[in-house]
XYZ file of C-alpha atoms in Angstrom:
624
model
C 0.000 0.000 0.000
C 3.078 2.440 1.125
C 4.130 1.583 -2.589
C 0.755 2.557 -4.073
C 0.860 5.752 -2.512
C 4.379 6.693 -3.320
C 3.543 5.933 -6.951
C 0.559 8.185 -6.561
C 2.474 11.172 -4.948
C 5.094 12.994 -5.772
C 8.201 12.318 -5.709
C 11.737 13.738 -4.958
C 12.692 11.876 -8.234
C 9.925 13.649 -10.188
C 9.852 16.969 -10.577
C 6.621 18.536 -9.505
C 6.435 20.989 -12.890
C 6.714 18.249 -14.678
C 3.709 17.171 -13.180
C 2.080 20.101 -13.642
C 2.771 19.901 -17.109
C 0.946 16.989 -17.500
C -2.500 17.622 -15.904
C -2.595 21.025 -17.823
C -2.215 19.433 -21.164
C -5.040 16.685 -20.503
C -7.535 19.681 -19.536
C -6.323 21.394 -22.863
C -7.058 18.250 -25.215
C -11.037 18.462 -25.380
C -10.525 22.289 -26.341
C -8.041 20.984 -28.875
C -10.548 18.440 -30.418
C -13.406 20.853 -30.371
C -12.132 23.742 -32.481
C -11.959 21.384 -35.486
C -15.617 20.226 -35.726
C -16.478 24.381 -35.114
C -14.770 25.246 -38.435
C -15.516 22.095 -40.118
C -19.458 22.969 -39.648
C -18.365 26.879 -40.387
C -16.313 25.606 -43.761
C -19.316 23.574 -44.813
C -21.820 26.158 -44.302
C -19.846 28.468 -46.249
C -19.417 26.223 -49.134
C -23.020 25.425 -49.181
C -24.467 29.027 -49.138
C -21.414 30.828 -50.928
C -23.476 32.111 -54.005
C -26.412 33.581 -51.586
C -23.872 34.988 -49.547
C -22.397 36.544 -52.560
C -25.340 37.383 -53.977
C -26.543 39.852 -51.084
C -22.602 41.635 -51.180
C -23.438 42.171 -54.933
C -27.193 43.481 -54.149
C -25.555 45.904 -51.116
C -22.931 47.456 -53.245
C -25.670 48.042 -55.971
C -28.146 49.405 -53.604
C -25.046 51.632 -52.133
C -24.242 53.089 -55.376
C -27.703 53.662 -56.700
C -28.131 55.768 -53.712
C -25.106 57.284 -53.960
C -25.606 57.988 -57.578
C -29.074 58.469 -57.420
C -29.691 60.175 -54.397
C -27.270 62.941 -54.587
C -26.780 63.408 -58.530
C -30.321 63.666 -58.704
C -30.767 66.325 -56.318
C -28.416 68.286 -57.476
C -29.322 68.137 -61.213
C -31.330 71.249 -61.056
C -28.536 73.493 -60.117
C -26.741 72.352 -63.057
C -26.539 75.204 -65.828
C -28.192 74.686 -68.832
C -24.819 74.500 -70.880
C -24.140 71.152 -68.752
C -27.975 69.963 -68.535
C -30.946 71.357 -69.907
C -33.662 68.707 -68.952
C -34.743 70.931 -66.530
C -38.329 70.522 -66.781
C -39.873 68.047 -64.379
C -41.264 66.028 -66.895
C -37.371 65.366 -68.361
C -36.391 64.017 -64.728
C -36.328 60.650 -64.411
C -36.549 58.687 -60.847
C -33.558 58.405 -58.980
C -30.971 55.541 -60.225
C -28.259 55.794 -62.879
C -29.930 58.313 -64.792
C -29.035 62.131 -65.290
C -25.550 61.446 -64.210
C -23.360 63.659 -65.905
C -19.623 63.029 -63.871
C -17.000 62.059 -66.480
C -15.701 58.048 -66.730
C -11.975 58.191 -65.924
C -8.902 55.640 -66.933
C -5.412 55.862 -65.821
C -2.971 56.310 -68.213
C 0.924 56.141 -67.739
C 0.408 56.703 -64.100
C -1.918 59.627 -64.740
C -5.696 59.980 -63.912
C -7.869 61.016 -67.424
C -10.884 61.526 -69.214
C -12.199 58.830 -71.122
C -13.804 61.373 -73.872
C -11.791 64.856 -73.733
C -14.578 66.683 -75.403
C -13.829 70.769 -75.589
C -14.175 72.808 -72.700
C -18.139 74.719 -72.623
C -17.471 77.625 -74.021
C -16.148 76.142 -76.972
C -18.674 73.797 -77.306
C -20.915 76.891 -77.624
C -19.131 77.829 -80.640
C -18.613 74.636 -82.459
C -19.987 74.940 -86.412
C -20.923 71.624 -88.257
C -18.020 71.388 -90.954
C -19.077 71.816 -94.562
C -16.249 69.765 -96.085
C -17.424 67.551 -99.200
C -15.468 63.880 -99.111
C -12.812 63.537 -102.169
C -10.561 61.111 -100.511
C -13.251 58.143 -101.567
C -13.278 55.881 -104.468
C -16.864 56.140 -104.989
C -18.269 58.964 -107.020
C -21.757 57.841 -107.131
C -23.699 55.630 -104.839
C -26.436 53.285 -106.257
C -29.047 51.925 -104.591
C -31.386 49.184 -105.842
C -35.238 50.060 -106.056
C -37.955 48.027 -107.636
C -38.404 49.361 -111.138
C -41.371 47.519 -112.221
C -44.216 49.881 -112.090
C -46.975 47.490 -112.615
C -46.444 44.982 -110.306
C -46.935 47.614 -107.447
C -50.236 47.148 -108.010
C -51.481 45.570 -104.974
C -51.791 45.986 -101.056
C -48.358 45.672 -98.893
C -48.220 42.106 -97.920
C -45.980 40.712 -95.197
C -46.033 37.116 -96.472
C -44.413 37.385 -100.012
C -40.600 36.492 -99.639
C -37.792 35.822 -102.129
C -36.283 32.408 -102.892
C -32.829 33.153 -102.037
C -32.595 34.507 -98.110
C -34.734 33.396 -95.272
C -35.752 37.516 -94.527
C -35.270 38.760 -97.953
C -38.617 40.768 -98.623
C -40.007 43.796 -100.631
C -38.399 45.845 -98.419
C -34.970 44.314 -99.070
C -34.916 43.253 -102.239
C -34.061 39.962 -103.713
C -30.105 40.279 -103.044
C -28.736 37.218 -104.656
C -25.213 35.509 -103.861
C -23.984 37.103 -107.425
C -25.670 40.871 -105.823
C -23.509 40.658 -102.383
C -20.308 39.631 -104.292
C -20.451 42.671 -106.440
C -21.594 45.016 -103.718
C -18.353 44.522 -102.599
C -15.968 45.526 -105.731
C -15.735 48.922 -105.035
C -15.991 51.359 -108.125
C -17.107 54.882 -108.850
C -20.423 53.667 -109.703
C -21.308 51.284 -107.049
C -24.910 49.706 -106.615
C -26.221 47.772 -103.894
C -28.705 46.831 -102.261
C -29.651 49.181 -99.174
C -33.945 49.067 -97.927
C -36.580 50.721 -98.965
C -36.544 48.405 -102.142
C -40.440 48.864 -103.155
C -42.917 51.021 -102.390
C -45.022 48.234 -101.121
C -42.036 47.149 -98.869
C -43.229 48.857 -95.361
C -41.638 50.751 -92.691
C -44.204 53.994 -93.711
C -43.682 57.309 -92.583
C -45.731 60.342 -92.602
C -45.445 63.051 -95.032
C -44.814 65.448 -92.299
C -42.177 63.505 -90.723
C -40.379 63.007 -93.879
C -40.766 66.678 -94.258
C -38.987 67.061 -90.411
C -36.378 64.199 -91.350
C -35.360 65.969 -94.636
C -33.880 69.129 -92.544
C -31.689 67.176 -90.216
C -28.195 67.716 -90.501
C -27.160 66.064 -87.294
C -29.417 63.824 -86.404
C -29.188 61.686 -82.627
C -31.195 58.767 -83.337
C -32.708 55.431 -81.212
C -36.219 53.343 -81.653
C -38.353 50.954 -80.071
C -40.661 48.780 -81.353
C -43.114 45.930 -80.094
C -43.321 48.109 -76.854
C -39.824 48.365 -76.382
C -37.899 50.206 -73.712
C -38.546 53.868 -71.762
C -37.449 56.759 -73.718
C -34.610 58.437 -71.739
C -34.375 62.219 -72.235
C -30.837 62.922 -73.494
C -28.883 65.362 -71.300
C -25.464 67.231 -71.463
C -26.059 69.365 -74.982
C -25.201 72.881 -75.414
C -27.607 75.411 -76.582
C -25.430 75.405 -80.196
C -26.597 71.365 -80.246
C -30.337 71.965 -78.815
C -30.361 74.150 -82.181
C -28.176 72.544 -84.788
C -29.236 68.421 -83.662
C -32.156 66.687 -84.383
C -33.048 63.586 -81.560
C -35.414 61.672 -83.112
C -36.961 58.850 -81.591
C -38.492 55.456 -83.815
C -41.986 53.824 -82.400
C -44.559 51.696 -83.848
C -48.278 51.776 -82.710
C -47.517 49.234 -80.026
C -45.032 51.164 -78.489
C -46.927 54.281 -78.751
C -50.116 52.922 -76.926
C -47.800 51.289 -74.315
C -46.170 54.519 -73.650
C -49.145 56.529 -73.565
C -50.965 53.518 -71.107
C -47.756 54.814 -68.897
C -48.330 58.508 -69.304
C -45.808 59.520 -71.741
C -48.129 61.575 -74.101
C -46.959 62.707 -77.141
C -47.719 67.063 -77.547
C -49.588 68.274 -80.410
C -45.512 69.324 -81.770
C -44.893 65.609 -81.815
C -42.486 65.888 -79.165
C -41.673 64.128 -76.247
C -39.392 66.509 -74.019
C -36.462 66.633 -77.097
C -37.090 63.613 -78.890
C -39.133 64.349 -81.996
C -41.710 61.187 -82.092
C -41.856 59.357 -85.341
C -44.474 56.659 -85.800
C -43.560 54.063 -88.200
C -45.953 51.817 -90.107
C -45.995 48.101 -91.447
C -42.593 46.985 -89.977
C -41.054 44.977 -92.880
C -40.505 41.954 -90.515
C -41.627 40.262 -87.839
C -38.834 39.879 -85.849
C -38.496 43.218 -84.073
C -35.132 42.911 -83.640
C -34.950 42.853 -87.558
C -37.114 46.144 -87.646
C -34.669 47.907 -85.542
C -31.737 47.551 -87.645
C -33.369 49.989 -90.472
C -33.032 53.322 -88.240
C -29.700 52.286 -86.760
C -27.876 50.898 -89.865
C -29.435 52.919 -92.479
C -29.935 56.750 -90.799
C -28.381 57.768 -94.581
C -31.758 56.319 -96.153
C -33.937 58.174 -93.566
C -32.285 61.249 -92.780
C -31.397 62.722 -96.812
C -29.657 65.712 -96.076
C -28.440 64.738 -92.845
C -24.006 64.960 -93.020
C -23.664 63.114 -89.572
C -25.855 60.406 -87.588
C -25.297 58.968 -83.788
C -27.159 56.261 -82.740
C -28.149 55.175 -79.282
C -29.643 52.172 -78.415
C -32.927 52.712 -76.697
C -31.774 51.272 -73.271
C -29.496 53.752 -72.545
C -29.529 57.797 -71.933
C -27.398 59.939 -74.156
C -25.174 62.215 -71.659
C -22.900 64.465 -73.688
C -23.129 66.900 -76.149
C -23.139 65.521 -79.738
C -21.401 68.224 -81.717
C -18.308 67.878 -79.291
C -18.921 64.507 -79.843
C -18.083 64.537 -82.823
C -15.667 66.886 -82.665
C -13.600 64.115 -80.149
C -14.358 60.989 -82.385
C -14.094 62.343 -85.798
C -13.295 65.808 -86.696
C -10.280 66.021 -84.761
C -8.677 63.096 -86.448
C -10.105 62.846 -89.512
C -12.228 59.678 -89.476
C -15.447 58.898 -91.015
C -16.899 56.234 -88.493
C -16.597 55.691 -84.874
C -17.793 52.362 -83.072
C -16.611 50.632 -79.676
C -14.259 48.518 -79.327
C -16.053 44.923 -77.922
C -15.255 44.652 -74.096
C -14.898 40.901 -73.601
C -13.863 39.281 -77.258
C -11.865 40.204 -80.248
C -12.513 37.761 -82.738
C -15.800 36.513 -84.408
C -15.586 32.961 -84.011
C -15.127 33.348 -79.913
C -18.569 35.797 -80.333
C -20.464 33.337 -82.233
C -19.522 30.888 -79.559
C -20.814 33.205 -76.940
C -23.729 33.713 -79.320
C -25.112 30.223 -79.563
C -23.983 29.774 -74.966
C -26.474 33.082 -73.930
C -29.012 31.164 -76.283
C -29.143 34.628 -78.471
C -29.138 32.679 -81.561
C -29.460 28.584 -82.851
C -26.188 26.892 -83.049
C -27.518 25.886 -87.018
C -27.701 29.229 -88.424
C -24.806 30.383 -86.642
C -23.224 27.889 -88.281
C -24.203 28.690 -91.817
C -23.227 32.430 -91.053
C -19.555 30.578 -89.982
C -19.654 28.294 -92.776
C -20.054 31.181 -95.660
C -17.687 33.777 -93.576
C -14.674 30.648 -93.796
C -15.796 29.817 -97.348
C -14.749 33.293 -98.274
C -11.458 33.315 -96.037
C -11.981 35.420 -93.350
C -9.353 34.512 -91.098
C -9.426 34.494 -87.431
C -7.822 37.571 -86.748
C -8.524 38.988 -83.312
C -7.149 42.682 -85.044
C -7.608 43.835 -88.775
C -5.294 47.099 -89.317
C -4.308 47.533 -86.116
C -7.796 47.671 -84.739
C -9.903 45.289 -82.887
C -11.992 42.837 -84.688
C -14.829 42.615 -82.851
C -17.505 46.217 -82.038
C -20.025 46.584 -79.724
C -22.594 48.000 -81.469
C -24.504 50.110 -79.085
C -23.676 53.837 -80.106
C -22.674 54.475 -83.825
C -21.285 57.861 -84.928
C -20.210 58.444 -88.523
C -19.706 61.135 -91.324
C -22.549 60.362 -94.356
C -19.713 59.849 -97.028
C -20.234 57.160 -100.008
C -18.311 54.954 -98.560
C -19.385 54.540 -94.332
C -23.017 54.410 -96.419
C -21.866 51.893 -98.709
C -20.443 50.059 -95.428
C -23.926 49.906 -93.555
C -26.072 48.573 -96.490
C -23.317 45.887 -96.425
C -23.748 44.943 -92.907
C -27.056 45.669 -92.745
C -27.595 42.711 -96.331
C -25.593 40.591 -93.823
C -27.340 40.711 -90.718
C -30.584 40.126 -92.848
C -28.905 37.680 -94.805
C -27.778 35.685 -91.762
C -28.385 36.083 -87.865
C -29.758 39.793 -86.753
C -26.473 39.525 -84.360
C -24.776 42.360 -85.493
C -21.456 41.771 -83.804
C -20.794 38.836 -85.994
C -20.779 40.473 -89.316
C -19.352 43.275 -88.833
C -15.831 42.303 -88.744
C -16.644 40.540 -92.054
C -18.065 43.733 -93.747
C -15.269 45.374 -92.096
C -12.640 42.710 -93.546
C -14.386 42.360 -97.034
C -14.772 46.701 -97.503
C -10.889 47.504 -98.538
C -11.462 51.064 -98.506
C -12.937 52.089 -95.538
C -9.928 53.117 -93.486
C -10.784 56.187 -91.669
C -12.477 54.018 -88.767
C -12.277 55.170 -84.884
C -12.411 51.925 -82.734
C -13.134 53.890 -79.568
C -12.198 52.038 -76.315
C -15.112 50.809 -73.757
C -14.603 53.401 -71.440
C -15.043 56.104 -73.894
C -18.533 54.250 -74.624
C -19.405 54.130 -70.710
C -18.601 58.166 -70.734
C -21.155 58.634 -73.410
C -24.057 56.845 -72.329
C -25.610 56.068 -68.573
C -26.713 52.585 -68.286
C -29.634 52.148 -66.832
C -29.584 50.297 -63.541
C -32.193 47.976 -64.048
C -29.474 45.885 -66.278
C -27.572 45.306 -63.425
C -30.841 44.088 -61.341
C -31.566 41.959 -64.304
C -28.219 40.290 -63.748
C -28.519 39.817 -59.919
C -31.797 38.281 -61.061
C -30.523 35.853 -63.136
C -27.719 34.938 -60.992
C -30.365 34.339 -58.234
C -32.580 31.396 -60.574
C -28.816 29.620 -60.371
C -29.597 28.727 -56.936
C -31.048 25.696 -56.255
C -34.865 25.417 -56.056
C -36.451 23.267 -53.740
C -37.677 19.627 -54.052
C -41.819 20.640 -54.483
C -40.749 23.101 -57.219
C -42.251 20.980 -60.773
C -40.901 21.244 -64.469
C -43.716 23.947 -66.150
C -44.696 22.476 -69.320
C -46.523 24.275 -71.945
C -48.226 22.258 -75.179
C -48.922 24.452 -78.036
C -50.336 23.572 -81.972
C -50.005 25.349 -85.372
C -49.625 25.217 -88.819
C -46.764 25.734 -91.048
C -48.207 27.059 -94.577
C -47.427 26.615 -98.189
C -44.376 28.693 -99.235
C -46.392 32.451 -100.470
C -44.463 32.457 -103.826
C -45.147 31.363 -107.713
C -45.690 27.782 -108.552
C -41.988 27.898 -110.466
C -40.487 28.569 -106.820
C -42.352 25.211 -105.511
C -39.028 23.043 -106.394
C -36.223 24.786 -106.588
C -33.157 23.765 -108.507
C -30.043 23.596 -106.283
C -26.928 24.536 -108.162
C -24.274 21.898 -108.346
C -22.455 23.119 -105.236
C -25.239 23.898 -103.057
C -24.345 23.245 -99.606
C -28.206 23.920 -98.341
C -31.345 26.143 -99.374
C -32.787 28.479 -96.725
C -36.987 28.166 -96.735
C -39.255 30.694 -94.958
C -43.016 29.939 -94.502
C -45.948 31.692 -92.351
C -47.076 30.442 -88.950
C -50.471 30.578 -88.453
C -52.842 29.803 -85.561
C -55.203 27.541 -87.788
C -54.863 25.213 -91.250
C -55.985 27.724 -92.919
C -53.491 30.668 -94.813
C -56.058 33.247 -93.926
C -55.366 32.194 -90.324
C -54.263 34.519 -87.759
C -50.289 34.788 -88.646
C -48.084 33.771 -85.129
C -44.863 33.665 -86.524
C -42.385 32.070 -89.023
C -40.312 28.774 -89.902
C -37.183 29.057 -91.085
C -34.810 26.235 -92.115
C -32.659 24.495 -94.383
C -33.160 22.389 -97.144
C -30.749 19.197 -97.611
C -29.663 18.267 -101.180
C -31.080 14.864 -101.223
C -32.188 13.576 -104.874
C -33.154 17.504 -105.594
C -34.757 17.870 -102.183
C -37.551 16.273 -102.816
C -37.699 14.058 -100.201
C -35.935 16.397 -97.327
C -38.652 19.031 -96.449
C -37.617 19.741 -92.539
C -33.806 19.211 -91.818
C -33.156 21.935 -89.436
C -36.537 23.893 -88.112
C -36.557 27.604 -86.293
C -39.490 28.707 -85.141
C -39.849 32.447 -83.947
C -43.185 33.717 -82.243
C -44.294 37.156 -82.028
C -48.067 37.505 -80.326
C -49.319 38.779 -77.179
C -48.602 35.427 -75.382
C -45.274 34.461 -76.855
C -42.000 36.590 -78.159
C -39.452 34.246 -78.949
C -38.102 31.168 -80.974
C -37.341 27.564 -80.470
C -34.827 25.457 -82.530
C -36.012 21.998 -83.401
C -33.282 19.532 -84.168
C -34.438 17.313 -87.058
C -31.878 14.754 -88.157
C -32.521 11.810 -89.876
C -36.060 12.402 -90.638
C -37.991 9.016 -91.837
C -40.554 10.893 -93.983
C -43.234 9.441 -91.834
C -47.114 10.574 -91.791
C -45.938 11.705 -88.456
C -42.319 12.904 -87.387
C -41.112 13.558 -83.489
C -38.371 16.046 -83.657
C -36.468 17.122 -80.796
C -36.645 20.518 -78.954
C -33.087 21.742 -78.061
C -33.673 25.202 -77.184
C -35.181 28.598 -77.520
C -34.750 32.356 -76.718
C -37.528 34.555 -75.184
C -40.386 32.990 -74.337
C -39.181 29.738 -74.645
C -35.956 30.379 -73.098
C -34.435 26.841 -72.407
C -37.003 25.004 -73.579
C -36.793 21.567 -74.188
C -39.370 18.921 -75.771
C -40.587 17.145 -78.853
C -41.926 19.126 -81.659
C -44.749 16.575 -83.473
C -44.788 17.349 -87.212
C -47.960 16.203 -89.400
C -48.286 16.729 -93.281
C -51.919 17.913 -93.720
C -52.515 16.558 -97.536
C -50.287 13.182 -98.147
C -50.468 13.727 -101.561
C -49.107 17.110 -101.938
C -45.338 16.806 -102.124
C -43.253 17.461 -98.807
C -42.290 21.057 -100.349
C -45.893 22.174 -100.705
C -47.577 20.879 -97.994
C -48.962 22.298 -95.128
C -47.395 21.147 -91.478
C -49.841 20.690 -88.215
C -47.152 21.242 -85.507
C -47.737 19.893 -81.937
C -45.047 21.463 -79.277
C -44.971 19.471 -75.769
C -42.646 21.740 -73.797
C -40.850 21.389 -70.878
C -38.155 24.410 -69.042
C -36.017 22.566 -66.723
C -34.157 25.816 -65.289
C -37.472 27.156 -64.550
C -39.815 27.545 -61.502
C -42.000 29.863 -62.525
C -45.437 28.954 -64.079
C -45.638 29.448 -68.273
C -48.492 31.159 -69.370
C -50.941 29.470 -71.628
């Protein structure tokens, strides 16, 4: 026992801090073990919730610097002279947010802080005179463009349905520009024609007398439209009293837009104006895709605007914020140029934006692909620079001299964005490559863009928005689904277009028929079918081989790309749904295809289409 308790005390032979020592470290080892599991559970809970969490950051930095932008720019806008903002009048004044900001955008260069856009200080902008030089530096003496010269056949009402044979969008208003017309509209001579709009008088987009009478004394013209509905009109702000006398701002709507607008309170006066955009109202849009119709007034301001020596254009969802004859004076008097476009923020060459393209869903990986296919055919290479500039433009603000040859440019691009996809980005580094001559081209960086322009904030809610759907929903959320049925009509062209030859090397034809709501053709019209047309013994037995639908009612705005490969020729063919924009926005499916008369061959029937669709990435319920 005397043993025991030796053992158990302490010792001369042990020291008593070691001892110490000991019982201090077993009291410290559950502490040790805990801390562990705490961060584990911490670590896990961060990696679970990392998106919300980043999320609500994003959401309080925009909150802080709407209200910081807002909040005090907006109050203070009324103080402003009217030589650095004259949208004075309460009715100009939009509700706080990135609006009616009028602080330059700043980069540092070599070490020092500067202005994006160095326009001229105000009291030369006062005193700034709209050069009368006439162009002799270009090649072309004498622009040409192509106009329906048949006076008899304009006999007749305008007609949305009749198409051409040789382009999916080609119409009256367009013209019929064949393969052999775009290869010659690019062999620049003194006597140039091409194909540019306004083709026939039967061809749409109408205007009033009057406002072709207010068009035809622009000679600066600031420019932007909205159809369908479209976007708020934002009162442009930042002009000198020399521009509010010398600039027309001229805004493009269709009925739809006008009633929507007015249904918000935006009247129109009796002087057509609302605040200092003059109101045009345009008539029988040449196409049903709206983003088609918007094209005319921002590619072709030469057509609309006669007399008019320079055109800006601003896309409708942002507000113009500096004074246009200093800009002009910063983009293209100073150094000489006749066009000025920004530089693309995120990509430089045009096979990385058709990429990007077909990923945001903006456009069906098949005709991107035939827009790809032609643009290699004809050896544009993949040059992320062409003359020391970059490739790729963002097309949002446009500013150019009305010289033969930036006109000549824009019927180009805009032949190719009917031609092909209405994304403008892709073709215009293939205009850009193709059109020798133009040289005098101002590739303006981003920033210079951002100084021009104040984006509205809602884009940036829009964003948080969609980054928000990424999370994931919860187990009782269900798939919507949405079943829809129409009819795909007869082709609205001569009998000699029913079977069309395909020339020897014909890789694939485009076809274009009506949409309709019933079997009949005098059915109400819901939108179009596009696709292409395999060579497969003279396409007679390869009707459907790729299918795009595009909608444009009330209920839907959008399209949906069908894949159809290796078609049977059945009474009855199940396609697959791979996708769609608007509307139909990830939808996915089976599109049932029935020929209406079995013995009317596959090129003249008429389709009954069944859609059974389902949207995965969606929680929300689909109308209809």
């Amino acid at each position: 026992m005397s043993n025991n308790s030796i053992s158990i005390s302490v010792s001369d032979e042990e020291p008593e801090d070691r001892t110490r020592f000991r019982v201090r470290r077993k009291r410290k080892k559950p502490g040790l073990r805990g801390r562990p599991d705490f961060t584990r559970k911490i670590l896990s809970k961060l990696l679970k919730w990392w998106p919300a969490l980043l999320l609500l950051l994003a959401a309080a930095l925009l909150f802080y610097e709407a209200f910081k932008i807002g909040g005090g720019e907006s109050r203070r806008l009324p103080r402003v002279k009217n030589s650095e903002n004259v949208a004075t009048r309460s009715s100009d004044i939009k509700p706080p947010g990135n609006l009616n900001r009028l602080d330059p955008t700043t980069r540092v260069v070599a070490g020092v802080r500067e202005r994006c856009l160095k326009l001229p200080p105000p009291e030369e902008l006062e005193l700034l005179e709209i050069p009368n030089d006439k162009d002799s530096r270009s090649p072309i003496k004498e622009l040409v463009y192509a106009k329906e010269t048949d006076r008899a056949s304009k006999e007749g009402k305008f007609n949305l349905s009749m198409v051409y044979l040789e382009g999916a969008r080609f119409n009256l208003f367009t013209g019929n520009q064949t393969i052999e017309h775009r290869e010659k509209s690019f062999k620049v001579t003194e006597r140039t024609e091409v194909h540019c709009g306004f083709y026939s008088e039967r061809g749409g987009f109408r205007i009033s007398d009057e406002d072709k009478s207010y068009m035809e004394t622009c000679k600066v013209v600031v420019s932007t439209c909205a159809f369908g509905g479209g976007d708020d009109l934002y009162q442009p702000i930042g002009m000198s009293e020399t521009s509010l006398q010398k600039v027309c701002y001229v805004a493009f709507w269709d009925d739809i837009t006008l009633s929507t607008q007015e249904a918000q309170g935006n009247k129109v006066d009796d002087s057509h104006f609302i605040g200092k955009w003059r109101i045009i109202i345009v008539r029988d849009l040449p196409f049903r895709d709206q983003r088609l119709n918007g094209k005319i007034p921002k590619m072709l301001p030469h057509r609309l605007f006669p007399n008019a020596r320079y055109s800006i254009w601003v896309d409708s969802k942002s507000q113009f914020r500096r004074d246009p004859l200093g800009m002009l004076d910063a983009l293209l008097w100073r150094s000489n140029y006749e066009l000025g476009i920004s530089e693309h923020g995120a990509r430089s060459s045009v096979y990385d934006e058709a990429k990007a393209v077909v990923k945001k869903n903006k456009a069906t990986p098949e005709e991107v692909e035939v827009q790809l296919t032609q643009y290699r055919q004809d050896g544009l290479p993949e040059d992320k620079r062409f003359n020391g500039k970059k490739a790729l433009a963002e097309a949002s603000i446009i500013v150019r001299k009305h010289t033969p040859m930036t006109n000549l440019f824009m019927c180009l691009w805009f032949n190719e964005v009917v031609r092909f996809t209405s994304r403008d980005q892709l073709s215009f580094p293939y205009v850009l490559w193709r059109l020798k001559g133009l040289m005098h081209i101002n590739m303006f960086p981003v920033c210079t863009r951002k100084d021009l322009v104040n984006i509205v904030l809602a884009t940036a809610a829009v964003i948080l928005l969609a980054l928000f759907s990424q999370l994931p929903h919860r187990k009782n959320h269900t798939t919507p689904r949405l079943a829809l049925s129409f009819y795909i009509q007869q082709p609205q062209v001569g009998s000699s277009a029913t079977h069309p030859a395909a020339p020897p090397d014909a890789g694939a034809l485009i076809f274009h028929r009506t949409l309709t709501e019933g079997p009949t053709n005098t059915s109400r019209i819901v939108g179009k079918a596009q696709g292409f047309i395999i060579p497969v013994e003279s396409f007679v037995h390869s009707a459907f081989n790729i299918i795009y639908l595009t909608f444009h009612t009330h209920e839907y705005s959008g399209s949906i790309s069908v894949q159809a490969k290796n078609i049977a020729h059945k009474e009855k063919e199940e396609l697959t749904v791979v996708g769609g924009t608007g509307s139909f926005a990830f939808a996915r499916g089976l599109a049932v295809f029935a020929q209406i008369d079995r013995e009317m061959s596959n090129l003249d029937a008429i389709y009954h289409i069944k859609l059974h669709l389902e949207f995965p990435n969606r929680s929300q319920t689909i109308p209809g």
